[in-house]
Short mmCIF file of C-alpha atoms in Angstrom, two decimals:
data_model
loop_
_atom_site.label_atom_id
_atom_site.label_comp_id
_atom_site.label_asym_id
_atom_site.label_seq_id
_atom_site.Cartn_x
_atom_site.Cartn_y
_atom_site.Cartn_z
CA MET A 41 -66.40 -67.45 9.30
CA THR A 42 -67.19 -67.86 5.60
CA GLY A 43 -67.14 -67.75 2.47
CA ALA A 44 -65.67 -67.42 -0.91
CA THR A 45 -62.96 -65.52 -2.13
CA THR A 46 -62.94 -64.37 -5.70
CA THR A 47 -59.56 -63.68 -7.42
CA ARG A 48 -60.23 -60.56 -9.61
CA LEU A 49 -57.69 -59.34 -12.48
CA SER A 50 -56.00 -56.39 -12.44
CA LEU A 51 -57.33 -53.04 -14.33
CA ARG A 52 -54.52 -54.02 -16.28
CA ARG A 53 -54.05 -57.73 -16.48
CA GLN A 54 -57.95 -57.01 -18.74
CA LEU A 55 -56.33 -54.80 -20.52
CA LEU A 56 -53.80 -57.13 -21.61
CA LEU A 57 -55.73 -60.31 -21.82
CA TRP A 58 -58.84 -58.07 -23.83
CA LEU A 59 -55.92 -57.27 -26.41
CA LEU A 60 -53.57 -59.71 -27.28
CA LEU A 61 -55.86 -62.30 -26.31
CA PRO A 62 -57.85 -61.45 -30.04
CA GLN A 63 -54.48 -60.90 -31.70
CA LEU A 64 -53.17 -64.40 -30.76
CA VAL A 65 -56.08 -65.57 -31.87
CA LEU A 66 -56.15 -63.61 -35.38
CA TRP A 67 -52.87 -64.55 -35.65
CA ALA A 68 -53.12 -68.37 -34.93
CA GLY A 69 -56.97 -67.82 -37.85
CA GLY A 70 -54.86 -66.19 -39.81
CA GLY A 71 -51.93 -68.78 -40.08
CA LEU A 72 -54.35 -71.82 -40.79
CA LEU A 73 -56.16 -69.06 -43.67
CA ALA A 74 -52.57 -68.72 -45.95
CA TYR A 75 -52.05 -72.00 -44.61
CA ARG A 76 -54.89 -73.31 -46.54
CA ILE A 77 -54.51 -69.95 -49.27
CA ALA A 78 -51.11 -71.57 -49.55
CA LEU A 79 -52.05 -75.25 -50.73
CA SER A 80 -54.95 -73.78 -52.82
CA TYR A 81 -52.56 -71.90 -54.70
CA ALA A 82 -50.09 -75.10 -55.24
CA GLU A 83 -52.50 -76.92 -56.18
CA LYS A 84 -54.00 -75.13 -59.02
CA ALA A 85 -50.46 -74.27 -60.21
CA ILE A 86 -50.23 -79.05 -60.09
CA ASP A 87 -53.19 -78.60 -61.31
CA GLN A 88 -52.20 -76.71 -64.17
CA SER A 89 -48.19 -78.75 -64.43
CA LEU A 90 -51.03 -81.93 -65.02
CA THR A 91 -53.26 -80.71 -67.28
CA GLN A 92 -49.70 -80.03 -69.56
CA SER A 93 -47.99 -82.83 -68.80
CA VAL A 94 -51.59 -85.31 -70.28
CA ARG A 95 -52.04 -83.51 -73.10
CA ALA A 96 -48.02 -83.90 -74.25
CA LEU A 97 -47.64 -87.30 -73.46
CA ALA A 98 -51.17 -88.08 -75.13
CA ARG A 99 -49.87 -86.38 -78.38
CA GLN A 100 -47.04 -89.12 -78.47
CA VAL A 101 -49.46 -91.61 -78.49
CA LYS A 102 -50.62 -92.31 -82.43
CA PRO A 103 -52.58 -94.88 -83.48
CA ILE A 104 -51.67 -96.72 -86.47
CA GLY A 105 -54.91 -98.40 -88.50
CA SER A 106 -56.45 -100.41 -85.38
CA GLY A 107 -53.00 -100.34 -83.47
CA LEU A 108 -50.96 -97.57 -81.95
CA LEU A 109 -47.70 -96.24 -81.40
CA ILE A 110 -46.21 -94.49 -77.94
CA ASP A 111 -44.08 -92.77 -79.22
CA PHE A 112 -42.07 -91.65 -75.69
CA PRO A 113 -38.86 -91.62 -74.83
CA ARG A 114 -36.83 -92.94 -72.35
CA ALA A 115 -35.49 -89.27 -71.63
CA ALA A 116 -38.66 -87.83 -71.62
CA GLN A 117 -39.40 -90.53 -68.65
CA ASP A 118 -36.19 -90.59 -66.53
CA VAL A 119 -37.20 -86.82 -67.07
CA LEU A 120 -40.46 -87.78 -65.01
CA GLU A 121 -39.91 -90.17 -62.65
CA GLN A 122 -36.21 -88.34 -61.56
CA ASP A 123 -37.29 -87.12 -58.21
CA PRO A 124 -38.51 -90.17 -56.05
CA LYS A 125 -39.68 -86.81 -53.32
CA ASP A 126 -41.37 -85.67 -56.24
CA ARG A 127 -41.84 -87.94 -58.85
CA ILE A 128 -44.42 -87.97 -61.45
CA SER A 129 -46.05 -91.16 -63.13
CA TYR A 130 -47.80 -92.44 -65.77
CA MET A 131 -49.63 -94.51 -67.27
CA VAL A 132 -50.83 -95.19 -70.55
CA SER A 133 -53.80 -98.64 -70.31
CA SER A 134 -56.40 -99.39 -73.84
CA PRO A 135 -59.14 -99.84 -73.50
CA PRO A 136 -59.10 -98.18 -70.10
CA GLY A 137 -57.30 -99.97 -67.22
CA GLN A 138 -56.02 -101.77 -69.30
CA PHE A 139 -52.10 -101.71 -68.37
CA LEU A 140 -50.30 -100.62 -71.47
CA LEU A 141 -47.27 -98.68 -70.17
CA GLY A 142 -45.50 -96.73 -67.41
CA ASN A 143 -46.97 -97.16 -63.31
CA GLN A 144 -49.04 -100.23 -63.45
CA THR A 145 -50.12 -99.31 -59.48
CA LEU A 146 -52.21 -95.80 -60.63
CA PRO A 147 -55.07 -95.77 -59.18
CA GLN A 148 -58.23 -95.62 -61.71
CA PRO A 149 -60.68 -93.04 -61.43
CA GLU A 150 -64.24 -94.03 -61.21
CA GLU A 151 -66.21 -95.57 -63.75
CA GLY A 152 -67.69 -92.87 -66.59
CA MET A 153 -65.91 -89.60 -65.05
CA VAL A 154 -63.38 -89.42 -67.82
CA GLY A 155 -64.16 -88.50 -71.52
CA THR A 156 -62.37 -87.63 -74.34
CA GLU A 157 -64.02 -83.73 -74.09
CA GLY A 158 -61.08 -82.74 -71.53
CA PRO A 159 -59.04 -84.08 -69.07
CA LEU A 160 -60.49 -85.40 -65.44
CA LEU A 161 -58.46 -84.24 -62.34
CA TYR A 162 -59.49 -86.87 -59.22
CA ALA A 163 -57.41 -87.65 -56.13
CA ALA A 164 -56.32 -90.32 -54.58
CA GLU A 165 -53.63 -92.57 -52.85
CA ILE A 166 -50.42 -94.87 -53.02
CA ASP A 167 -48.99 -96.60 -49.40
CA GLY A 168 -51.17 -94.32 -48.01
CA LYS A 169 -49.30 -90.63 -48.98
CA PRO A 170 -51.81 -88.19 -50.82
CA LEU A 171 -51.80 -88.29 -55.12
CA ARG A 172 -52.87 -86.25 -57.93
CA ILE A 173 -53.72 -87.16 -60.88
CA VAL A 174 -55.21 -86.22 -64.09
CA ALA A 175 -56.54 -89.21 -66.81
CA LEU A 176 -57.41 -88.33 -70.46
CA ASP A 177 -58.96 -90.37 -72.61
CA VAL A 178 -58.33 -90.08 -76.63
CA ASN A 179 -60.43 -92.49 -78.61
CA TYR A 180 -58.99 -94.12 -82.77
CA GLY A 181 -58.54 -97.41 -84.27
CA GLU A 182 -61.83 -97.26 -87.70
CA VAL A 183 -64.86 -95.79 -87.79
CA ASN A 184 -66.74 -99.67 -86.84
CA ALA A 185 -63.55 -100.99 -84.66
CA PRO A 186 -63.55 -97.57 -82.17
CA GLN A 187 -61.35 -97.90 -79.34
CA THR A 188 -60.02 -95.69 -76.56
CA LEU A 189 -57.04 -95.29 -75.19
CA ARG A 190 -56.16 -93.14 -72.02
CA VAL A 191 -53.88 -91.52 -70.69
CA GLN A 192 -52.94 -90.96 -66.80
CA VAL A 193 -50.39 -88.69 -65.11
CA GLY A 194 -50.15 -88.27 -61.46
CA LYS A 195 -48.31 -86.45 -58.65
CA SER A 196 -47.01 -86.39 -55.34
CA LEU A 197 -48.86 -84.03 -52.52
CA ALA A 198 -45.63 -84.14 -50.60
CA VAL A 199 -43.64 -81.05 -52.53
CA GLN A 200 -46.75 -78.87 -51.90
CA GLN A 201 -47.31 -79.25 -48.89
CA ARG A 202 -43.89 -78.59 -48.03
CA ILE A 203 -43.57 -75.39 -50.18
CA ALA A 204 -47.04 -74.36 -48.40
CA ARG A 205 -45.60 -75.12 -44.80
CA GLU A 206 -41.97 -73.06 -45.72
CA LEU A 207 -44.33 -70.54 -47.34
CA ILE A 208 -46.45 -70.41 -44.46
CA ALA A 209 -42.95 -69.85 -42.09
CA ASP A 210 -41.77 -67.36 -44.52
CA MET A 211 -44.68 -64.98 -43.93
CA LEU A 212 -45.80 -65.76 -40.13
CA ALA A 213 -42.37 -65.27 -38.69
CA PRO A 214 -42.11 -61.55 -39.38
CA LEU A 215 -46.17 -61.39 -38.93
CA LEU A 216 -45.04 -63.14 -35.30
CA ALA A 217 -42.26 -60.68 -34.77
CA ALA A 218 -44.26 -57.70 -35.79
CA GLY A 219 -47.11 -58.62 -33.49
CA VAL A 220 -44.61 -59.66 -30.31
CA LEU A 221 -43.36 -55.12 -31.34
CA LEU A 222 -47.01 -54.50 -31.17
CA SER A 223 -48.08 -56.66 -27.46
CA LEU A 224 -44.41 -54.47 -26.43
CA ALA A 225 -46.13 -51.46 -27.71
CA VAL A 226 -49.67 -52.03 -25.92
CA TYR A 227 -48.31 -52.92 -23.14
CA GLY A 228 -45.96 -49.31 -23.49
CA GLY A 229 -49.54 -47.68 -23.98
CA ILE A 230 -51.65 -49.42 -21.26
CA GLN A 231 -48.86 -48.55 -18.57
CA ARG A 232 -48.51 -44.65 -20.15
CA GLY A 233 -52.71 -45.17 -20.28
CA LEU A 234 -52.98 -46.75 -16.36
CA ALA A 235 -49.94 -43.80 -15.29
CA PRO A 236 -52.47 -41.52 -13.73
CA LEU A 237 -54.38 -44.30 -12.09
CA THR A 238 -50.55 -45.57 -9.89
CA ARG A 239 -49.85 -41.48 -9.53
CA LEU A 240 -53.77 -41.19 -7.80
CA THR A 241 -53.19 -44.28 -5.69
CA ALA A 242 -49.73 -43.25 -4.26
CA GLN A 243 -51.12 -40.10 -3.92
CA LEU A 244 -53.29 -41.24 -1.19
CA GLU A 245 -51.49 -44.27 -0.21
CA ASN A 246 -48.85 -41.21 1.36
CA ARG A 247 -51.46 -39.26 3.12
CA SER A 248 -52.46 -39.09 6.83
CA VAL A 249 -55.34 -40.35 7.92
CA ASN A 250 -57.47 -36.73 9.05
CA ALA A 251 -56.20 -35.62 5.60
CA LEU A 252 -58.77 -34.24 4.62
CA SER A 253 -57.31 -31.67 1.21
CA PRO A 254 -58.53 -31.75 -2.13
CA ILE A 255 -56.24 -33.64 -4.05
CA GLY A 256 -54.47 -31.83 -7.33
CA MET A 257 -53.82 -33.58 -11.18
CA THR A 258 -53.53 -31.48 -13.53
CA GLN A 259 -52.68 -33.87 -16.90
CA ALA A 260 -54.43 -36.68 -16.91
CA PRO A 261 -57.02 -37.68 -19.83
CA ASN A 262 -60.46 -36.80 -18.70
CA GLU A 263 -61.96 -40.12 -17.06
CA VAL A 264 -59.22 -40.13 -14.89
CA HIS A 265 -60.32 -36.04 -13.91
CA ALA A 266 -63.78 -37.29 -13.20
CA LEU A 267 -62.48 -39.75 -11.10
CA VAL A 268 -60.17 -37.09 -8.67
CA GLN A 269 -63.28 -34.60 -9.15
CA ALA A 270 -65.43 -37.10 -7.19
CA ILE A 271 -63.12 -37.89 -4.47
CA ASN A 272 -62.30 -34.69 -4.16
CA GLY A 273 -66.40 -33.75 -3.28
CA LEU A 274 -66.93 -36.77 -1.24
CA LEU A 275 -63.31 -35.48 1.35
CA ASP A 276 -64.48 -31.84 0.36
CA GLU A 277 -68.24 -33.47 2.41
CA VAL A 278 -66.11 -35.32 5.46
CA ALA A 279 -64.73 -32.13 5.81
CA ARG A 280 -67.57 -30.37 6.47
CA ASN A 281 -69.05 -32.68 8.74
CA VAL A 282 -65.40 -33.57 10.32
CA ASN A 283 -65.44 -29.27 10.95
CA GLN A 284 -69.31 -29.29 12.37
CA GLU A 285 -69.06 -32.34 15.19
CA LYS A 286 -65.42 -30.70 16.59
CA ARG A 287 -67.52 -27.18 16.85
CA PHE A 288 -70.66 -29.78 18.72
CA ILE A 289 -67.82 -30.27 20.95
CA ASN A 290 -66.47 -27.51 21.55
CA ASP A 291 -69.34 -25.57 22.24
CA ALA A 292 -70.69 -29.11 23.98
CA ALA A 293 -67.09 -28.45 26.23
CA HIS A 294 -67.38 -25.25 26.94
CA GLN A 295 -70.51 -25.73 27.64
CA LEU A 296 -69.71 -27.75 30.45
CA ARG A 297 -66.67 -27.07 31.69
CA THR A 298 -67.92 -24.14 33.92
CA PRO A 299 -71.16 -25.78 35.48
CA LEU A 300 -68.17 -28.75 36.61
CA ALA A 301 -66.03 -26.23 37.62
CA GLY A 302 -68.61 -24.78 40.42
CA LEU A 303 -70.24 -28.58 41.47
CA ILE A 304 -66.38 -28.83 41.88
CA SER A 305 -65.61 -25.49 43.25
CA GLN A 306 -70.06 -26.04 45.39
CA VAL A 307 -67.96 -29.90 46.93
CA GLU A 308 -64.99 -29.34 48.45
CA LEU A 309 -66.67 -26.58 50.27
CA ALA A 310 -68.28 -28.03 51.49
CA GLN A 311 -66.22 -31.34 52.39
CA ARG A 312 -64.62 -28.45 53.85
CA GLU A 313 -67.72 -27.82 56.44
CA ASN A 314 -68.51 -31.19 56.47
CA SER A 315 -68.28 -32.96 60.05
CA ASP A 316 -71.11 -35.99 58.47
CA PRO A 317 -68.37 -39.11 57.50
CA VAL A 318 -71.56 -40.76 56.00
CA LEU A 319 -72.05 -37.63 53.86
CA GLY A 320 -68.47 -37.02 53.33
CA ALA A 321 -68.12 -40.52 52.01
CA ARG A 322 -71.07 -39.45 49.36
CA LEU A 323 -69.85 -36.14 48.54
CA THR A 324 -65.70 -37.28 48.52
CA LYS A 325 -67.68 -39.56 45.33
CA VAL A 326 -69.93 -36.87 43.35
CA ARG A 327 -66.25 -34.80 43.34
CA THR A 328 -64.89 -37.65 42.01
CA GLY A 329 -67.33 -38.08 39.19
CA ALA A 330 -67.07 -34.49 38.96
CA GLU A 331 -62.97 -34.60 38.05
CA ARG A 332 -63.67 -37.05 35.54
CA SER A 333 -66.15 -35.35 34.27
CA ALA A 334 -64.36 -32.30 34.31
CA HIS A 335 -60.89 -34.37 32.55
CA LEU A 336 -63.34 -35.86 29.88
CA VAL A 337 -64.65 -31.90 29.28
CA HIS A 338 -60.87 -31.38 28.47
CA GLN A 339 -60.06 -33.86 26.46
CA LEU A 340 -62.82 -33.44 24.10
CA LEU A 341 -61.78 -29.41 24.12
CA THR A 342 -58.14 -31.07 22.73
CA LEU A 343 -59.27 -33.01 20.77
CA ALA A 344 -62.20 -29.86 18.70
CA ARG A 345 -58.79 -28.23 18.95
CA THR A 346 -57.06 -30.31 17.31
CA GLU A 347 -56.36 -29.67 13.36
CA THR A 348 -57.82 -31.80 10.86
CA THR A 349 -54.20 -32.41 9.46
CA ALA A 350 -51.26 -33.14 11.67
CA ARG A 351 -48.27 -31.29 11.52
CA ARG A 352 -45.54 -33.47 11.02
CA GLU A 353 -41.79 -31.07 12.38
CA PRO A 354 -38.55 -32.43 13.35
CA LEU A 355 -39.31 -32.41 17.64
CA ASP A 356 -36.65 -34.06 19.99
CA LEU A 357 -39.00 -36.69 22.13
CA ALA A 358 -36.61 -37.71 24.72
CA ALA A 359 -36.75 -33.59 25.24
CA LEU A 360 -40.53 -34.42 25.80
CA ALA A 361 -41.31 -37.29 26.97
CA ARG A 362 -39.06 -35.34 30.38
CA ASP A 363 -39.93 -32.54 30.07
CA VAL A 364 -44.25 -33.69 30.01
CA ALA A 365 -42.69 -36.44 32.99
CA ARG A 366 -41.74 -33.72 35.45
CA GLU A 367 -45.09 -31.49 35.03
CA TRP A 368 -47.11 -34.86 36.27
CA THR A 369 -44.15 -35.20 39.14
CA PRO A 370 -46.46 -33.56 41.61
CA ARG A 371 -49.68 -35.02 40.62
CA ALA A 372 -47.83 -38.84 41.46
CA VAL A 373 -46.37 -37.38 44.31
CA ALA A 374 -50.35 -36.84 45.32
CA ALA A 375 -50.88 -40.52 44.36
CA GLY A 376 -47.84 -41.62 46.25
CA VAL A 377 -46.38 -43.13 43.31
CA ASP A 378 -43.03 -43.23 41.43
CA LEU A 379 -43.08 -41.11 38.59
CA GLY A 380 -39.80 -41.50 36.46
CA PHE A 381 -38.53 -41.12 32.67
CA GLU A 382 -36.27 -44.20 31.49
CA GLY A 383 -34.75 -44.21 28.28
CA GLU A 384 -32.04 -42.26 25.22
CA GLU A 385 -30.67 -39.40 25.76
CA HIS A 386 -31.99 -37.33 22.21
CA ARG A 387 -34.24 -38.19 19.93
CA MET A 388 -34.99 -36.42 16.98
CA VAL A 389 -38.44 -37.74 15.28
CA GLN A 390 -41.39 -36.34 12.81
CA GLY A 391 -44.85 -35.67 14.78
CA ASP A 392 -46.79 -33.16 16.02
CA ALA A 393 -45.78 -32.06 19.33
CA LEU A 394 -49.42 -30.69 20.81
CA GLN A 395 -50.95 -33.96 19.92
CA LEU A 396 -47.57 -35.91 21.28
CA ARG A 397 -48.18 -34.27 24.47
CA GLU A 398 -51.65 -34.49 24.82
CA ALA A 399 -51.36 -38.33 24.20
CA MET A 400 -48.22 -38.94 27.03
CA ALA A 401 -50.40 -36.34 28.94
CA ASN A 402 -53.58 -38.85 29.58
CA LEU A 403 -51.61 -42.14 29.14
CA ILE A 404 -49.90 -40.82 33.02
CA ASP A 405 -53.60 -40.07 34.09
CA ASN A 406 -54.60 -43.29 33.26
CA ALA A 407 -51.75 -44.99 35.05
CA LEU A 408 -51.60 -42.61 37.87
CA ARG A 409 -55.70 -42.84 38.47
CA TYR A 410 -55.21 -46.63 38.61
CA THR A 411 -52.10 -47.64 40.21
CA PRO A 412 -51.51 -48.58 43.40
CA ARG A 413 -50.15 -46.25 46.32
CA GLY A 414 -46.49 -47.12 46.85
CA SER A 415 -45.98 -48.36 42.48
CA ALA A 416 -44.07 -47.57 39.90
CA VAL A 417 -44.27 -45.82 36.54
CA THR A 418 -41.98 -45.41 34.17
CA LEU A 419 -42.53 -43.41 30.70
CA LYS A 420 -39.88 -45.03 28.42
CA VAL A 421 -38.04 -43.74 24.76
CA GLU A 422 -36.62 -46.58 23.56
CA ALA A 423 -34.74 -46.80 20.04
CA ASP A 424 -35.25 -49.93 17.46
CA GLY A 425 -33.09 -49.19 14.47
CA GLU A 426 -34.60 -46.86 12.66
CA ARG A 427 -37.93 -46.67 14.44
CA THR A 428 -38.81 -44.48 17.63
CA ARG A 429 -40.90 -47.05 20.89
CA LEU A 430 -43.21 -44.00 23.23
CA LEU A 431 -44.05 -46.65 25.89
CA VAL A 432 -45.83 -45.38 29.99
CA GLU A 433 -45.50 -48.85 32.31
CA ASP A 434 -46.86 -49.36 35.09
CA SER A 435 -46.10 -51.84 37.54
#
């Protein structure tokens, strides 16, 4: 047989997947969005700080005639450049791009982007490291000889990124803990919600094959009640069909038993009065067939009278087997077969004595019919740990 094996997730795993996976996606998306927002706010703070710095620095540049007086104390420069990781670089150039003072490596903005109306903020890189720079042009000089001074202040974005990462870590750690607690709560809720299905499964697994009584579940959600009602409806329909079959078998067996008994009696009378060996052989075959049919009718009657639900009560299987062996001893002697019992003296089990007796009788009858004369048939009851084995062996 060929075919593909399809692996299907259980309902519990599907619920966990559909409840926890969106939570994980939202947590990751929320973390990325929070990181972007933190970077944005940090960038705004840096832009505001740089704008204030460039305006303050521009105020320290004082035109004197056609020249400039840059009153920028050394202490202020040390403050700007004291932190290597977060150093603030500046550059003064006049005309724009012609270095006068500060850090000569500051990149220049695009031509025509900077004006005297207000500072220009732009991004750049130095040695592969991101930088945020603000530039401001200042006009000075005589009316007939105007000149332009450019003041630039730049700051590394390393601190901005570090602050954003720390902020995200401080935000996501509680969110992660809350997510774990929420996941545990979701798992517990799913376990509790599926508990009625688990109980229903246990009830169905623990029922015997012939148990067709309704399933009872009083405390369960409406969906489980609907399922139980559907199963009970099916069990009720099966029970009705089984009862109808039993009634039919019982009626048919009763109708057949009397004619078969009469047929066997007539054949026995005919055998006693007959002297023709050929006719006697034919009568023997007819009697054998009638007896087999009668035996089948007896089995049908037993089946029809058997209860739908087998009774389970404590009984001594060894004593029951010895009793059945004694009942079949005369039949075994007539068939020329040695019928005996071996095994435990006493062996207690849970079962239905009537059905067990009928099962042993059927097995012994089958063995006696097809075992040659002079053979042996043994009924055994053996202990196998906590289990009990019942056997009918022939030679």
